[in-house]
Short mmCIF file of C-alpha atoms in Angstrom, two decimals:
data_model
loop_
_atom_site.label_atom_id
_atom_site.label_comp_id
_atom_site.label_asym_id
_atom_site.label_seq_id
_atom_site.Cartn_x
_atom_site.Cartn_y
_atom_site.Cartn_z
CA MET A 153 -97.93 -32.24 53.49
CA LEU A 154 -96.18 -31.55 56.79
CA GLY A 155 -99.28 -29.71 57.92
CA LEU A 156 -98.45 -26.65 55.88
CA THR A 157 -100.86 -24.75 53.65
CA ILE A 158 -100.08 -23.97 50.02
CA THR A 159 -99.26 -20.38 50.98
CA GLN A 160 -96.75 -21.55 53.55
CA TRP A 161 -95.16 -23.89 51.05
CA LEU A 162 -94.91 -21.07 48.52
CA PHE A 163 -93.49 -18.76 51.14
CA GLY A 164 -90.86 -21.31 52.11
CA ILE A 165 -89.85 -22.08 48.55
CA LEU A 166 -89.76 -18.41 47.55
CA SER A 167 -87.72 -17.48 50.61
CA LEU A 168 -85.24 -20.28 49.99
CA MET A 169 -84.89 -19.22 46.36
CA ALA A 170 -84.51 -15.56 47.30
CA ILE A 171 -81.75 -16.35 49.80
CA MET A 172 -80.03 -18.72 47.40
CA PHE A 173 -80.04 -16.22 44.54
CA ALA A 174 -78.92 -13.44 46.87
CA LEU A 175 -75.95 -15.59 47.93
CA MET A 176 -75.22 -16.36 44.28
CA VAL A 177 -75.07 -12.60 43.60
CA VAL A 178 -72.15 -12.39 46.00
CA PHE A 179 -70.41 -15.65 45.22
CA THR A 180 -70.51 -15.77 41.43
CA ARG A 181 -67.36 -14.55 39.71
CA SER A 182 -68.74 -12.90 36.60
CA PRO A 183 -70.39 -9.49 37.14
CA VAL A 184 -73.01 -10.16 34.47
CA ASN A 185 -74.12 -13.35 36.20
CA SER A 186 -74.19 -11.41 39.44
CA VAL A 187 -76.62 -8.89 37.98
CA LEU A 188 -78.79 -11.64 36.53
CA TYR A 189 -78.98 -13.39 39.90
CA LEU A 190 -79.94 -10.09 41.47
CA VAL A 191 -82.80 -9.82 38.96
CA LEU A 192 -83.94 -13.31 39.98
CA THR A 193 -83.80 -12.23 43.62
CA PHE A 194 -86.06 -9.30 42.78
CA PHE A 195 -88.51 -11.68 41.14
CA CYS A 196 -88.60 -13.79 44.29
CA ILE A 197 -89.30 -10.70 46.36
CA ALA A 198 -92.07 -9.74 43.94
CA GLY A 199 -93.46 -13.22 44.58
CA HIS A 200 -93.50 -12.42 48.29
CA TYR A 201 -95.48 -9.26 47.57
CA LEU A 202 -97.97 -11.39 45.65
CA LEU A 203 -98.32 -13.69 48.65
CA LEU A 204 -99.18 -10.61 50.71
CA ASN A 205 -101.88 -9.81 48.12
CA ALA A 206 -100.01 -6.68 47.13
CA GLN A 207 -100.21 -7.12 43.37
CA PHE A 208 -99.54 -3.51 42.54
CA LEU A 209 -96.36 -3.44 44.60
CA ALA A 210 -95.24 -6.70 43.03
CA VAL A 211 -95.57 -5.46 39.47
CA VAL A 212 -94.15 -2.02 40.21
CA HIS A 213 -91.23 -3.72 41.92
CA ILE A 214 -90.56 -5.66 38.73
CA VAL A 215 -91.06 -2.65 36.45
CA VAL A 216 -88.81 -0.37 38.45
CA TYR A 217 -86.08 -2.70 39.70
CA ALA A 218 -85.91 -5.55 37.22
CA GLY A 219 -87.18 -3.60 34.23
CA ALA A 220 -85.37 -0.30 34.58
CA ILE A 221 -82.60 -0.17 37.16
CA MET A 222 -81.11 -3.60 36.60
CA VAL A 223 -81.28 -3.16 32.83
CA LEU A 224 -79.13 -0.06 33.21
CA PHE A 225 -76.74 -1.97 35.49
CA LEU A 226 -76.49 -4.76 32.95
CA PHE A 227 -76.03 -2.20 30.19
CA ILE A 228 -73.07 -0.59 31.92
CA ILE A 229 -71.45 -3.88 32.92
CA MET A 230 -71.78 -5.26 29.42
CA LEU A 231 -70.25 -2.11 27.94
CA MET A 232 -67.34 -2.18 30.37
CA ASN A 233 -66.87 -5.84 29.46
CA LEU A 234 -65.63 -6.88 32.89
CA ASN A 235 -64.45 -10.41 33.28
CA THR A 236 -62.46 -12.45 35.73
CA GLU A 237 -59.11 -11.91 33.98
CA THR A 238 -59.22 -8.14 34.15
CA GLU A 239 -60.83 -8.00 37.57
CA GLN A 240 -58.67 -6.30 40.15
CA GLN A 241 -57.67 -8.53 43.02
CA LYS A 242 -57.94 -6.76 46.34
CA HIS A 243 -54.98 -6.87 48.67
CA ILE A 244 -55.15 -9.54 51.39
CA ILE A 245 -55.21 -6.96 54.19
CA ALA A 246 -58.14 -5.16 52.59
CA ARG A 247 -60.01 -8.46 52.40
CA ILE A 248 -59.38 -9.26 56.05
CA ILE A 249 -60.47 -5.79 57.14
CA SER A 250 -63.68 -5.93 55.09
CA GLY A 251 -64.39 -9.40 56.45
CA VAL A 252 -63.98 -8.17 60.04
CA ILE A 253 -66.17 -5.11 59.42
CA GLY A 254 -68.86 -7.20 57.76
CA GLY A 255 -68.79 -9.63 60.67
CA LEU A 256 -69.13 -6.76 63.14
CA LEU A 257 -72.14 -5.44 61.23
CA LEU A 258 -73.75 -8.87 61.39
CA PHE A 259 -72.98 -9.02 65.12
CA VAL A 260 -74.59 -5.62 65.72
CA MET A 261 -77.67 -6.50 63.71
CA VAL A 262 -78.17 -9.83 65.45
CA GLY A 263 -77.70 -8.12 68.77
CA ALA A 264 -80.19 -5.41 67.91
CA LEU A 265 -82.81 -7.83 66.65
CA LYS A 266 -82.41 -10.27 69.52
CA GLY A 267 -84.22 -8.05 71.97
CA ALA A 268 -86.91 -6.98 69.52
CA GLU A 269 -90.35 -7.96 70.65
CA GLN A 270 -92.33 -10.45 68.67
CA ILE A 271 -94.96 -8.70 66.62
CA ASN A 272 -98.13 -10.56 65.87
CA ILE A 273 -98.41 -10.36 62.12
CA VAL A 274 -101.97 -10.27 60.90
CA GLN A 275 -102.75 -13.11 58.50
CA SER A 276 -102.45 -11.24 55.26
CA GLY A 277 -104.30 -13.48 52.83
CA ALA A 278 -107.49 -11.48 53.08
CA SER A 279 -105.80 -8.09 53.34
CA GLN A 280 -106.91 -5.71 50.62
CA ILE A 281 -104.47 -2.89 51.36
CA GLY A 282 -102.04 -3.85 48.59
CA LEU A 283 -104.62 -3.58 45.83
CA VAL A 284 -104.10 -0.58 43.63
CA LYS A 285 -107.40 1.09 44.53
CA ASN A 286 -106.83 1.04 48.29
CA LEU A 287 -103.19 1.94 47.92
CA GLY A 288 -104.12 4.94 45.78
CA ASN A 289 -106.72 6.09 48.29
CA VAL A 290 -104.25 5.93 51.16
CA LEU A 291 -101.46 7.51 49.17
CA PHE A 292 -103.50 10.45 47.90
CA HIS A 293 -105.49 11.14 51.05
CA GLU A 294 -103.56 10.27 54.17
CA PHE A 295 -100.02 10.50 52.83
CA LEU A 296 -100.44 13.15 50.16
CA PHE A 297 -97.80 15.49 51.59
CA PRO A 298 -95.01 12.90 51.98
CA PHE A 299 -95.88 11.60 48.52
CA GLU A 300 -95.46 15.02 46.95
CA VAL A 301 -92.26 15.68 48.88
CA ALA A 302 -90.86 12.38 47.63
CA SER A 303 -91.69 13.38 44.06
CA ILE A 304 -89.84 16.68 44.51
CA LEU A 305 -86.87 14.74 45.85
CA LEU A 306 -86.92 12.55 42.74
CA LEU A 307 -87.16 15.63 40.53
CA ALA A 308 -84.15 17.14 42.28
CA ALA A 309 -82.20 13.92 41.72
CA LEU A 310 -83.21 13.98 38.05
CA VAL A 311 -82.05 17.57 37.58
CA GLY A 312 -78.84 16.76 39.41
CA ALA A 313 -78.18 13.78 37.14
CA ILE A 314 -78.71 15.95 34.07
CA MET A 315 -76.36 18.61 35.44
CA ILE A 316 -73.66 16.04 36.13
CA GLY A 317 -74.13 14.36 32.78
CA LYS A 318 -74.03 17.63 30.84
CA ARG A 319 -71.03 18.25 28.64
CA GLU A 320 -68.75 21.16 29.46
CA PRO A 321 -69.57 24.05 27.11
CA ALA A 322 -65.93 24.70 26.20
CA SER A 323 -64.94 21.11 25.41
CA PRO A 324 -62.06 20.86 22.93
CA THR A 325 -63.82 18.41 20.61
CA PRO A 326 -67.33 19.26 19.41
CA PRO A 327 -69.92 16.69 20.56
CA LYS A 328 -70.65 14.14 17.89
CA GLU A 329 -74.18 13.02 17.27
CA GLY A 330 -75.24 9.47 16.65
CA LEU A 331 -72.27 7.66 18.13
CA LEU A 332 -74.17 4.49 18.93
CA MET B 31 -111.30 -27.40 41.50
CA THR B 32 -110.48 -29.98 38.82
CA ALA B 33 -112.88 -28.33 36.38
CA PHE B 34 -111.20 -25.01 37.09
CA ILE B 35 -107.75 -26.43 36.41
CA ILE B 36 -108.91 -28.09 33.19
CA TYR B 37 -110.56 -24.86 32.02
CA LYS B 38 -107.42 -22.84 32.76
CA ALA B 39 -105.23 -25.44 31.05
CA ILE B 40 -107.42 -25.33 27.95
CA MET B 41 -107.29 -21.52 27.95
CA CYS B 42 -103.50 -21.43 28.32
CA GLY B 43 -102.97 -24.05 25.63
CA GLY B 44 -105.48 -22.43 23.32
CA VAL B 45 -104.00 -18.96 23.62
CA PHE B 46 -100.49 -20.33 23.21
CA LEU B 47 -101.44 -22.19 20.04
CA LEU B 48 -103.29 -19.13 18.79
CA CYS B 49 -100.17 -16.99 19.27
CA LEU B 50 -97.97 -19.53 17.49
CA ALA B 51 -100.37 -19.99 14.59
CA ALA B 52 -100.97 -16.27 14.19
CA ALA B 53 -97.24 -15.52 14.30
CA ALA B 54 -96.46 -18.30 11.81
CA TYR B 55 -98.98 -17.01 9.33
CA ALA B 56 -97.93 -13.42 10.00
CA THR B 57 -94.52 -14.35 8.58
CA LEU B 58 -96.20 -15.59 5.41
CA TRP B 59 -98.49 -12.58 5.27
CA GLU B 60 -95.50 -10.27 5.71
CA ARG B 61 -93.83 -11.75 2.67
CA LYS B 62 -97.03 -11.70 0.66
CA PHE B 63 -97.67 -8.11 1.68
CA ALA B 64 -94.13 -7.04 0.80
CA ALA B 65 -94.51 -8.79 -2.54
CA PHE B 66 -97.78 -6.98 -3.16
CA LEU B 67 -96.21 -3.61 -2.38
CA GLN B 68 -93.25 -4.38 -4.64
CA ASP B 69 -95.34 -5.83 -7.46
CA ARG B 70 -94.10 -9.40 -6.99
CA LYS B 71 -95.89 -12.64 -6.20
CA GLY B 72 -94.18 -13.67 -2.99
CA PRO B 73 -93.82 -17.28 -1.81
CA SER B 74 -96.12 -19.40 -3.97
CA ARG B 75 -94.55 -22.87 -4.26
CA ALA B 76 -95.25 -24.60 -0.93
CA GLY B 77 -98.90 -25.53 -0.97
CA TRP B 78 -101.70 -23.59 -2.62
CA GLY B 79 -100.59 -19.96 -2.92
CA GLY B 80 -97.73 -20.63 -0.48
CA ILE B 81 -100.03 -21.68 2.34
CA LEU B 82 -97.49 -24.21 3.66
CA GLN B 83 -94.57 -21.78 3.57
CA PRO B 84 -94.44 -21.26 7.38
CA VAL B 85 -94.21 -25.05 7.85
CA ALA B 86 -91.41 -25.24 5.31
CA ASP B 87 -89.59 -22.36 7.03
CA GLY B 88 -89.96 -24.07 10.40
CA VAL B 89 -88.59 -27.35 9.09
CA LYS B 90 -85.70 -25.50 7.47
CA MET B 91 -84.87 -23.74 10.73
CA PHE B 92 -84.88 -26.99 12.70
CA MET B 93 -82.76 -28.82 10.15
CA LYS B 94 -80.00 -26.25 10.00
CA GLU B 95 -76.72 -26.84 11.76
CA GLU B 96 -76.62 -25.37 15.20
CA ILE B 97 -73.49 -23.41 16.00
CA ILE B 98 -72.60 -22.17 19.45
CA PRO B 99 -69.47 -20.00 19.39
CA ASN B 100 -66.60 -21.41 21.45
CA VAL B 101 -65.87 -18.18 23.24
CA SER B 102 -69.46 -17.45 24.13
CA ASN B 103 -71.10 -17.94 27.49
CA ARG B 104 -72.92 -21.16 26.68
CA SER B 105 -75.75 -21.17 29.20
CA LEU B 106 -76.57 -17.50 28.69
CA PHE B 107 -76.34 -17.99 24.93
CA ILE B 108 -79.15 -20.54 25.15
CA LEU B 109 -81.07 -18.54 27.75
CA GLY B 110 -81.28 -15.43 25.54
CA PRO B 111 -83.70 -16.56 22.81
CA SER B 112 -85.73 -18.65 25.27
CA LEU B 113 -86.27 -15.66 27.52
CA PHE B 114 -87.20 -13.47 24.57
CA MET B 115 -89.78 -16.02 23.45
CA ILE B 116 -91.21 -16.43 26.97
CA THR B 117 -91.66 -12.71 27.51
CA ALA B 118 -93.26 -12.44 24.08
CA VAL B 119 -95.85 -15.10 24.91
CA ILE B 120 -96.76 -14.30 28.52
CA THR B 121 -98.19 -10.90 27.58
CA SER B 122 -101.13 -12.73 26.04
CA SER B 123 -102.35 -13.93 29.44
CA VAL B 124 -104.25 -10.74 30.28
CA VAL B 125 -105.89 -10.10 26.91
CA PRO B 126 -109.64 -10.83 26.92
CA TRP B 127 -110.20 -12.71 23.68
CA ALA B 128 -113.99 -12.92 23.64
CA LYS B 129 -117.08 -12.40 25.72
CA PRO B 130 -117.53 -14.76 28.68
CA VAL B 131 -119.28 -18.00 27.77
CA MET B 132 -121.99 -19.49 29.95
CA ILE B 133 -122.04 -23.29 30.04
CA ASP B 134 -124.44 -25.03 32.46
CA GLY B 135 -124.87 -21.86 34.48
CA GLN B 136 -121.12 -21.52 34.91
CA VAL B 137 -119.49 -18.40 33.46
CA TYR B 138 -116.15 -18.93 31.74
CA ASP B 139 -114.03 -15.87 30.94
CA MET B 140 -112.30 -16.11 27.60
CA GLN B 141 -109.14 -14.75 29.17
CA ILE B 142 -106.37 -16.64 30.92
CA THR B 143 -106.44 -14.42 33.96
CA ASP B 144 -108.09 -11.17 34.91
CA ILE B 145 -105.71 -9.40 37.27
CA ASN B 146 -106.74 -6.00 38.55
CA ILE B 147 -103.43 -4.49 37.45
CA GLY B 148 -103.50 -5.84 33.90
CA VAL B 149 -102.19 -2.68 32.28
CA ILE B 150 -99.20 -2.43 34.62
CA TYR B 151 -98.56 -6.12 34.08
CA LEU B 152 -98.27 -5.36 30.35
CA LEU B 153 -95.72 -2.63 31.08
CA GLY B 154 -93.84 -4.96 33.42
CA VAL B 155 -93.56 -7.72 30.84
CA ALA B 156 -92.55 -5.19 28.19
CA SER B 157 -89.82 -3.94 30.49
CA ILE B 158 -88.33 -7.37 31.13
CA GLY B 159 -88.60 -8.25 27.44
CA VAL B 160 -85.30 -6.53 26.86
CA TYR B 161 -83.38 -9.13 28.91
CA GLY B 162 -83.62 -11.74 26.18
CA ILE B 163 -82.01 -9.45 23.64
CA MET B 164 -79.37 -8.16 26.06
CA ILE B 165 -78.36 -11.60 27.32
CA GLY B 166 -78.33 -13.01 23.79
CA GLY B 167 -76.34 -10.10 22.39
CA TRP B 168 -73.78 -10.02 25.16
CA SER B 169 -73.20 -13.76 25.46
CA SER B 170 -72.46 -14.00 21.73
CA ASN B 171 -69.13 -12.30 22.46
CA ASN B 172 -69.38 -10.34 19.24
CA LYS B 173 -69.12 -6.58 19.06
CA PHE B 174 -71.93 -6.24 16.53
CA ALA B 175 -74.22 -8.34 18.65
CA LEU B 176 -73.30 -6.29 21.72
CA LEU B 177 -73.98 -3.04 19.88
CA GLY B 178 -77.34 -4.39 18.75
CA ALA B 179 -78.20 -5.41 22.30
CA VAL B 180 -77.20 -2.03 23.69
CA ARG B 181 -79.26 -0.27 21.07
CA ALA B 182 -82.25 -2.49 21.77
CA SER B 183 -82.13 -1.91 25.49
CA SER B 184 -81.74 1.86 25.30
CA GLN B 185 -84.49 2.05 22.69
CA MET B 186 -86.90 -0.06 24.71
CA ILE B 187 -86.25 1.81 27.96
CA SER B 188 -86.71 5.17 26.22
CA TYR B 189 -89.99 4.27 24.57
CA GLU B 190 -91.49 2.67 27.65
CA ILE B 191 -91.84 6.08 29.28
CA PRO B 192 -94.15 7.77 26.74
CA MET B 193 -95.99 4.46 26.47
CA GLY B 194 -96.64 4.41 30.20
CA ILE B 195 -97.81 8.02 30.24
CA ALA B 196 -100.13 7.40 27.27
CA LEU B 197 -101.56 4.47 29.23
CA ILE B 198 -102.18 6.69 32.28
CA ALA B 199 -104.22 9.05 30.11
CA LEU B 200 -106.13 6.08 28.70
CA ILE B 201 -106.92 4.76 32.18
CA ILE B 202 -108.20 8.16 33.28
CA SER B 203 -110.53 8.47 30.32
CA SER B 204 -111.73 4.87 30.39
CA GLY B 205 -113.00 5.09 33.96
CA GLY B 206 -110.02 4.33 36.17
CA SER B 207 -109.77 0.56 35.99
CA LEU B 208 -106.46 -1.17 35.35
CA SER B 209 -108.08 -4.46 34.43
CA LEU B 210 -108.21 -5.15 30.72
CA LYS B 211 -111.50 -6.95 31.11
CA GLU B 212 -113.15 -3.89 32.63
CA ILE B 213 -111.58 -1.58 30.05
CA VAL B 214 -113.12 -3.67 27.27
CA GLU B 215 -116.48 -3.90 28.99
CA GLY B 216 -116.45 -0.11 29.42
CA GLN B 217 -116.33 0.22 25.64
CA ASP B 218 -119.30 -2.10 25.13
CA ALA B 219 -121.86 0.68 25.17
CA GLY B 220 -120.84 4.07 23.84
CA PHE B 221 -117.64 4.89 22.04
CA ALA B 222 -114.34 3.07 21.88
CA ASN B 223 -111.50 4.72 23.75
CA ILE B 224 -109.88 5.94 20.54
CA VAL B 225 -112.56 8.67 20.35
CA TRP B 226 -111.32 10.20 23.60
CA GLN B 227 -107.66 9.32 23.16
CA PRO B 228 -106.61 9.93 19.53
CA LEU B 229 -103.25 11.46 20.43
CA GLY B 230 -102.70 8.88 23.15
CA PHE B 231 -103.29 6.10 20.65
CA LEU B 232 -100.83 7.61 18.19
CA ILE B 233 -98.15 7.77 20.90
CA PHE B 234 -98.94 4.23 22.03
CA PHE B 235 -98.79 2.95 18.48
CA ILE B 236 -95.39 4.54 17.80
CA CYS B 237 -94.07 3.16 21.08
CA ALA B 238 -95.45 -0.28 20.23
CA LEU B 239 -93.54 -0.15 16.94
CA ALA B 240 -90.39 0.73 18.85
CA GLU B 241 -90.94 -1.91 21.55
CA THR B 242 -91.41 -4.68 19.01
CA ASN B 243 -88.29 -3.53 17.13
CA ARG B 244 -90.23 -3.24 13.90
CA ALA B 245 -89.18 -0.94 11.09
CA PRO B 246 -88.65 2.04 11.15
CA PHE B 247 -87.33 1.28 14.65
CA ASP B 248 -85.40 -1.88 13.81
CA LEU B 249 -82.01 -0.43 14.66
CA PRO B 250 -81.08 -3.35 16.96
CA GLU B 251 -80.88 -5.63 13.93
CA CYS B 252 -79.89 -3.00 11.41
CA GLU B 253 -78.17 -5.19 8.81
CA THR B 254 -76.43 -2.38 6.93
CA GLU B 255 -74.46 -1.41 10.02
CA LEU B 256 -74.48 -4.36 12.41
CA VAL B 257 -74.48 -7.52 10.23
CA GLY B 258 -77.47 -9.05 12.03
CA GLY B 259 -77.55 -7.08 15.25
CA TYR B 260 -78.09 -9.00 18.44
CA HIS B 261 -78.69 -12.29 16.64
CA THR B 262 -75.56 -12.20 14.47
CA GLU B 263 -74.08 -15.33 16.07
CA TYR B 264 -77.30 -17.29 16.27
CA SER B 265 -78.19 -20.09 13.92
CA SER B 266 -80.79 -22.80 13.51
CA MET B 267 -83.92 -22.65 15.66
CA LYS B 268 -82.37 -20.26 18.19
CA LEU B 269 -82.32 -17.67 15.42
CA GLY B 270 -85.80 -18.88 14.54
CA LEU B 271 -87.00 -18.15 18.06
CA PHE B 272 -85.69 -14.58 17.89
CA LEU B 273 -87.36 -13.98 14.53
CA PHE B 274 -90.55 -15.76 15.53
CA ALA B 275 -90.86 -13.88 18.82
CA GLU B 276 -90.89 -10.63 16.86
CA TYR B 277 -94.07 -11.78 15.12
CA ILE B 278 -95.61 -12.92 18.38
CA ASN B 279 -94.80 -9.52 19.85
CA MET B 280 -96.43 -7.89 16.87
CA PHE B 281 -99.54 -10.05 17.18
CA ILE B 282 -99.93 -9.43 20.89
CA SER B 283 -99.24 -5.72 20.74
CA SER B 284 -101.90 -5.51 18.02
CA ALA B 285 -104.26 -7.41 20.31
CA VAL B 286 -103.47 -5.04 23.18
CA MET B 287 -104.04 -1.96 21.02
CA ALA B 288 -107.32 -3.37 19.73
CA THR B 289 -108.35 -4.12 23.31
CA LEU B 290 -107.32 -0.84 24.88
CA TYR B 291 -108.28 1.62 22.17
CA PHE B 292 -110.65 -0.08 19.74
CA GLY B 293 -113.08 -1.91 21.97
CA GLY B 294 -111.57 -5.39 21.82
CA TYR B 295 -114.25 -7.92 20.98
CA ASN B 296 -116.95 -5.24 20.78
CA PHE B 297 -117.97 -3.73 17.48
CA PRO B 298 -120.53 -1.10 16.41
CA PHE B 299 -124.17 -2.21 16.51
CA ALA B 300 -123.19 -5.49 18.14
CA HIS B 301 -126.25 -5.61 20.38
CA GLU B 302 -128.61 -4.97 17.47
CA LEU B 303 -126.97 -7.81 15.57
CA TYR B 304 -127.23 -10.22 18.49
CA GLU B 305 -130.88 -9.27 18.97
CA LYS B 306 -131.63 -9.86 15.32
CA LEU B 307 -129.94 -13.26 15.46
CA GLY B 308 -131.79 -14.06 18.65
CA LEU B 309 -128.69 -14.82 20.72
CA ALA B 310 -128.91 -14.64 24.49
CA ASP B 311 -126.13 -13.33 26.73
CA GLY B 312 -123.47 -15.93 27.39
CA SER B 313 -124.10 -17.80 24.18
CA VAL B 314 -121.12 -19.42 22.50
CA TRP B 315 -121.97 -17.78 19.20
CA ILE B 316 -121.68 -14.29 20.68
CA SER B 317 -118.20 -15.18 21.84
CA ILE B 318 -117.26 -16.53 18.44
CA ILE B 319 -118.54 -13.42 16.64
CA GLY B 320 -116.76 -11.18 19.15
CA PHE B 321 -113.56 -13.18 18.74
CA GLY B 322 -113.89 -12.70 14.99
CA ALA B 323 -114.26 -8.96 15.48
CA LEU B 324 -111.13 -8.85 17.65
CA MET B 325 -109.19 -10.91 15.10
CA THR B 326 -110.28 -8.56 12.32
CA LYS B 327 -108.95 -5.59 14.27
CA ILE B 328 -105.69 -7.43 15.01
CA PHE B 329 -105.35 -8.28 11.34
CA GLY B 330 -105.84 -4.62 10.47
CA PHE B 331 -103.09 -3.59 12.88
CA ILE B 332 -100.72 -6.25 11.57
CA CYS B 333 -101.31 -4.95 8.04
CA LEU B 334 -100.57 -1.44 9.29
CA PHE B 335 -97.33 -2.64 10.90
CA MET B 336 -96.30 -4.25 7.62
CA TRP B 337 -97.35 -1.31 5.50
CA ILE B 338 -95.14 0.92 7.63
CA ARG B 339 -92.25 -1.50 7.46
CA TRP B 340 -92.25 -1.66 3.69
CA THR B 341 -92.82 2.08 3.23
CA LEU B 342 -90.64 3.99 5.68
CA PRO B 343 -86.85 3.93 5.85
CA ARG B 344 -85.05 3.25 9.10
CA PHE B 345 -84.34 6.04 11.55
CA ARG B 346 -80.84 7.15 12.39
CA TYR B 347 -79.96 6.51 16.02
CA ASP B 348 -79.94 10.15 17.11
CA GLN B 349 -83.26 10.70 15.32
CA LEU B 350 -84.69 7.77 17.25
CA MET B 351 -83.60 9.19 20.58
CA ASN B 352 -84.73 12.71 19.66
CA LEU B 353 -88.15 11.40 18.67
CA GLY B 354 -88.50 9.45 21.89
CA TRP B 355 -87.30 12.00 24.40
CA LYS B 356 -87.95 15.34 22.74
CA SER B 357 -91.19 14.70 20.87
CA LEU B 358 -93.08 11.74 22.29
CA LEU B 359 -92.41 12.40 25.97
CA PRO B 360 -93.62 16.07 25.93
CA LEU B 361 -96.52 15.06 23.67
CA SER B 362 -97.60 12.33 26.03
CA LEU B 363 -97.44 14.74 28.99
CA LEU B 364 -99.50 17.24 27.00
CA ASN B 365 -101.97 14.48 26.18
CA LEU B 366 -102.21 13.64 29.87
CA ALA B 367 -102.89 17.28 30.76
CA ILE B 368 -105.56 17.63 28.06
CA THR B 369 -107.14 14.35 29.15
CA VAL B 370 -107.40 15.51 32.74
CA VAL B 371 -109.12 18.76 31.69
CA VAL B 372 -111.49 17.00 29.29
CA GLU B 373 -112.36 14.31 31.79
CA TYR B 374 -113.03 16.95 34.44
CA PHE B 375 -115.68 18.46 32.21
CA ARG B 376 -117.03 15.01 31.28
CA GLY B 377 -117.43 14.36 34.98
CA ASN B 378 -115.11 11.34 35.27
CA ILE B 379 -112.77 13.15 37.66
CA LYS B 380 -114.01 14.67 40.87
CA PHE B 381 -111.99 16.69 43.31
#
């Protein structure tokens, strides 16, 4: 079939789907559909990880992004009950300005990547680096320090979120339990 | 290549049918069990002792009028139950159902696929399982359904965390493999993992109850407050899919618990029994006996699920969140710490 291997076919199809869903995220009117298309995009990217034989990354990608973060996004959007009627329409000038800025960003990125040298990518089918055992070895031997620093960063973010989310002690109404 | 595809197709079809059959008869068994606990007879008209009741229920579900609310989001409304059913079924693909069978010198695993991240795959599927409920609840355009969906999602996200940490402790004590096949094989000789992970199992079991939305964690469909919860607007077989998927979830989470903590298809004195019967490794009969052992364990767990459902009252929502975040999460971290110390002295962890 066109001289392509199965992997190349899968790569092509997955990439097409990923780009299509990513475009749908932007073009669809309803915010809920937007989030759902974003979830599909994440699945396509997880498929790409699988093609690179990085199974651990693929599943963690799904657990973290599709399973946790996007569920929270969906949660909030569903609770706010946004729909096309109540959606604020941006002023025409704001739209033109954002269009120009977005175009400039595209221009800069294309310009920056144009001169980039072609890297020879190693055929990844036989690569074992993405398997959980090898990844763990690398992470806990070579990159132990950055790994621990990243975890402290996450902890700081967690504490910060709790601090922001905390109720003021002298709130006029006492906090009710079991609202939901 | 063709033989491989045929073998995989048979495995997929077989496991799928097994899940459907087990879930169908779990509905009957649930009603029988409830009747037993309440000193009634339960369904007894369809077939001998009610044996055809699941068929009758299925026919009833299909025959009912199907109503899709006008104001709902039609495509998402249909997607919801389908997605819930799919995520319920695909968990079964990593469970090893029996010992590998040897036919003509070719070894066939009795497992759809053995991925080396099986345990994380389970967590991943559990975490996307909530989409079916959320999409279904939101697209119904009904405030009770939305509340049910919101409850379900917050409950499932909260209980995934202690579940994941309990699994980390299990992986440490079972030798560091994430593949379910290797975890089961590790329990072949010696003790099942429950001996080293009693607290971890308790946490996992409670989280499994919460993840499958079974009582006492069935707040998403709490009928005294929310009419029917996330499936209030559903009718006909779409409702059937939601209800049926709950039983599939229950069956598969029982299978996972039996596999991870109770040795899967292994059972005490298995090798002595096989020797006495004169069965060689790779024999079909060994697989069948092992499959029977796994099914017995699953049946035991399903009975436990039902016993709990018909005994305990439902939690209040704040109690549910307190239990998840203030009890189970610290307990699972404590369990992890104890596991690391114990395993250091057992020699499984080296620095």
